[in-house]
Amino acid sequence: MSQHDPHNKNSKSMVVSAQKKLLSQISTSKSVQKTFLDEETNKLLQLFSDLSREYLMVKEGVDLLDNKKEKEKETTGVKERVHKVHKDLIKLMVKISVLASQHQLNGEELDCLIELREKFHKFVMTFVTYHQMPDCYNREILAKQLEAIRSHVSKVIDRPLSDKSGIRLENVFTFFMDPNYLDAIFRRNSPHKKLMGEICDILQNQLNQKLI
């Protein structure tokens, strides 16, 4: 059979399509998520979800220092936005982990993944430093680091994953790269200091243990 045989090309296309669909189903499995996301990572993801929720609530005028009843005035829009962003984030993390563990990445994608880990390490160090020393906060530096991470994730997932993963990627980074979000969580009088402290304690611990 010729390499240019349309039936051969269609068969390969069907196999790739089936692999992408299977990977999408796997990423939503709770048992698979537990395999690739350890307890501390899940705690970190929950804290970021709480931080995102707090940020959007403050943006809508809710006073976090008010009583519990006031805090519970979370709109449907806030819940849906936070849920979508963090669901997309978890799916991307799991899919990339599965791709790497199942040797589904080619040489160029593996190189990108290695560079991605290095860039993520530098970003986490910057993130923790800015929380510990608010006067050092520089939004432009964080934005550049996040854009570099987004670009590398895009290169890793572009071939092996579906277009939906690209849309998820943009949804996640559009939220976390929002200048208003970055300013709100790092400013000296931020109402999010408690959650940021918990997040940075975990990140610092992971840096110390060379897990990031």
Coordinates of C-alpha atoms in Angstrom, one line a residue:
M1 CA 0.0 0.0 0.0
S2 CA 1.4 3.4 -0.9
Q3 CA 2.3 5.8 1.8
H4 CA 0.0 8.3 0.1
D5 CA -2.9 6.0 0.0
P6 CA -6.0 8.0 1.2
H7 CA -7.3 4.9 3.0
N8 CA -4.0 4.7 5.0
K9 CA -4.2 8.4 5.8
N10 CA -7.9 8.1 6.9
S11 CA -7.0 5.2 9.1
K12 CA -4.2 7.1 10.8
S13 CA -6.6 10.1 11.3
M14 CA -9.2 7.9 12.9
V15 CA -6.6 6.4 15.3
V16 CA -5.4 9.8 16.3
S17 CA -9.0 11.0 16.7
A18 CA -9.8 8.0 18.9
Q19 CA -6.7 8.5 21.0
K20 CA -7.7 12.2 21.6
K21 CA -11.2 11.2 22.6
L22 CA -9.9 8.5 25.0
L23 CA -7.5 10.9 26.6
S24 CA -10.4 13.4 27.1
Q25 CA -12.4 10.7 28.8
I26 CA -9.5 9.6 31.0
S27 CA -8.8 13.2 32.1
T28 CA -12.2 13.5 33.7
S29 CA -11.8 10.2 35.7
K30 CA -11.5 10.9 39.4
S31 CA -9.3 7.8 39.9
V32 CA -6.9 9.0 37.1
Q33 CA -6.8 12.5 38.6
K34 CA -5.8 11.0 42.0
T35 CA -3.0 9.0 40.2
F36 CA -1.4 12.1 38.7
L37 CA -2.4 14.8 41.3
D38 CA -1.2 14.1 44.8
E39 CA -2.8 15.3 48.0
E40 CA -0.7 18.4 48.3
T41 CA -1.3 19.4 44.6
N42 CA -5.1 18.9 45.1
K43 CA -4.9 21.1 48.2
L44 CA -3.1 23.7 46.2
L45 CA -5.6 23.6 43.4
Q46 CA -8.4 24.0 45.9
L47 CA -6.7 27.0 47.5
F48 CA -6.3 28.6 44.1
S49 CA -10.0 27.9 43.4
D50 CA -10.9 29.6 46.7
L51 CA -8.6 32.5 45.8
S52 CA -10.3 33.0 42.4
R53 CA -13.7 32.9 44.1
E54 CA -12.6 35.5 46.6
Y55 CA -11.2 37.7 43.9
L56 CA -14.4 37.6 41.9
M57 CA -16.6 38.2 45.0
V58 CA -14.6 41.3 46.0
K59 CA -14.8 42.5 42.4
E60 CA -18.6 42.2 42.7
G61 CA -18.5 44.3 45.9
V62 CA -18.8 41.6 48.6
D63 CA -17.0 42.5 51.8
L64 CA -14.9 39.5 52.9
L65 CA -14.6 41.0 56.4
D66 CA -18.3 41.0 56.9
N67 CA -20.2 38.2 58.5
K68 CA -20.6 34.7 57.0
K69 CA -24.0 35.4 55.6
E70 CA -22.5 38.2 53.5
K71 CA -19.7 35.9 52.2
E72 CA -22.3 33.4 51.1
K73 CA -23.7 35.9 48.6
E74 CA -21.8 34.2 45.8
T75 CA -23.5 34.7 42.5
T76 CA -24.1 31.9 40.0
G77 CA -21.8 33.7 37.6
V78 CA -18.9 33.6 40.0
K79 CA -19.4 29.9 40.8
E80 CA -19.6 29.0 37.1
R81 CA -16.6 31.1 36.1
V82 CA -14.4 29.6 38.9
H83 CA -15.6 26.1 38.2
K84 CA -14.9 26.3 34.5
V85 CA -11.4 27.8 34.9
H86 CA -10.3 25.2 37.5
K87 CA -11.9 22.3 35.7
D88 CA -10.0 23.3 32.6
L89 CA -6.8 23.6 34.6
I90 CA -7.1 20.2 36.1
K91 CA -7.9 18.6 32.7
L92 CA -4.8 20.1 31.2
M93 CA -2.6 19.0 34.0
V94 CA -3.9 15.5 33.9
K95 CA -3.7 15.2 30.1
I96 CA -0.1 16.4 30.0
S97 CA 0.9 14.0 32.8
V98 CA -0.8 11.1 30.9
L99 CA 0.9 12.1 27.6
A100 CA 4.3 12.2 29.3
S101 CA 3.8 8.9 31.3
Q102 CA 2.5 7.0 28.2
H103 CA 5.3 8.3 26.0
Q104 CA 2.9 10.1 23.6
L105 CA 5.1 13.1 23.2
N106 CA 7.7 13.4 20.4
G107 CA 11.3 14.7 20.8
E108 CA 10.4 18.4 20.2
E109 CA 7.4 18.2 22.6
L110 CA 9.5 16.5 25.3
D111 CA 12.1 19.3 25.0
C112 CA 9.3 21.9 25.4
L113 CA 8.0 20.0 28.4
I114 CA 11.5 20.2 30.1
E115 CA 11.7 23.9 29.3
L116 CA 8.1 24.3 30.6
R117 CA 9.1 22.8 34.0
E118 CA 12.1 25.2 34.2
K119 CA 10.0 28.2 33.4
F120 CA 7.3 27.1 35.9
H121 CA 10.0 26.7 38.6
K122 CA 11.2 30.3 38.0
F123 CA 7.6 31.6 38.0
V124 CA 6.8 29.9 41.4
M125 CA 10.0 31.4 42.9
T126 CA 8.9 34.9 41.6
F127 CA 5.3 34.3 42.9
V128 CA 6.4 33.4 46.4
T129 CA 8.9 36.3 46.5
Y130 CA 6.3 38.8 45.5
H131 CA 4.0 37.6 48.3
Q132 CA 6.8 37.8 50.9
M133 CA 8.0 41.2 49.6
P134 CA 5.1 43.1 48.2
D135 CA 7.2 46.1 47.4
C136 CA 9.1 44.0 44.9
Y137 CA 5.9 43.1 42.9
N138 CA 6.3 43.7 39.2
R139 CA 3.2 42.8 37.2
E140 CA 5.1 42.9 33.8
I141 CA 7.6 40.3 35.0
L142 CA 4.9 37.9 36.1
A143 CA 2.9 38.5 32.9
K144 CA 6.0 37.6 30.8
Q145 CA 6.6 34.5 32.8
L146 CA 3.0 33.4 32.5
E147 CA 3.0 34.1 28.8
A148 CA 6.1 31.9 28.4
I149 CA 4.4 29.1 30.3
R150 CA 1.3 29.4 28.2
S151 CA 3.3 29.3 25.0
H152 CA 5.2 26.2 26.0
V153 CA 2.0 24.4 27.2
S154 CA 0.5 25.2 23.8
K155 CA 3.5 23.7 22.0
V156 CA 3.3 20.5 24.1
I157 CA -0.4 19.9 23.5
D158 CA -0.9 21.3 20.0
R159 CA -0.3 18.0 18.2
P160 CA -1.4 15.3 20.6
L161 CA -4.6 16.9 22.0
S162 CA -7.8 18.3 20.4
D163 CA -8.6 21.9 19.7
K164 CA -10.8 21.9 22.8
S165 CA -7.6 21.7 24.9
G166 CA -6.3 24.8 23.2
I167 CA -9.5 26.6 24.1
R168 CA -9.2 25.4 27.7
L169 CA -5.6 26.7 27.8
E170 CA -6.7 30.1 26.7
N171 CA -9.5 30.2 29.2
V172 CA -7.2 29.3 32.1
F173 CA -4.5 31.9 31.2
T174 CA -6.9 34.6 30.3
F175 CA -8.1 34.4 33.9
F176 CA -4.7 34.1 35.7
M177 CA -3.0 36.7 33.5
D178 CA -5.6 39.3 34.1
P179 CA -3.7 42.4 35.3
N180 CA -6.5 43.2 37.8
Y181 CA -6.3 39.8 39.3
L182 CA -2.5 39.9 39.7
D183 CA -2.6 43.4 41.2
A184 CA -5.4 42.4 43.6
I185 CA -3.6 39.3 45.0
F186 CA -0.2 40.9 45.4
R187 CA -0.9 44.4 46.7
R188 CA 0.2 45.2 50.2
N189 CA -3.3 45.7 51.6
S190 CA -4.8 42.8 49.6
P191 CA -7.9 41.2 51.2
H192 CA -6.6 37.8 49.9
K193 CA -3.5 37.7 52.2
K194 CA -4.7 34.7 54.2
L195 CA -5.2 32.4 51.2
M196 CA -2.1 33.7 49.5
G197 CA -0.1 32.9 52.6
E198 CA -1.4 29.3 52.6
I199 CA -0.7 28.9 48.9
C200 CA 2.9 30.3 49.2
D201 CA 3.6 28.1 52.3
I202 CA 2.9 25.0 50.1
L203 CA 4.8 26.4 47.1
Q204 CA 7.8 27.2 49.3
N205 CA 7.7 23.7 50.8
Q206 CA 7.7 22.2 47.3
L207 CA 10.5 24.4 46.3
N208 CA 12.5 23.4 49.3
Q209 CA 11.9 19.7 48.5
K210 CA 12.8 20.3 44.9
L211 CA 9.3 19.0 43.8
I212 CA 8.9 22.0 41.5

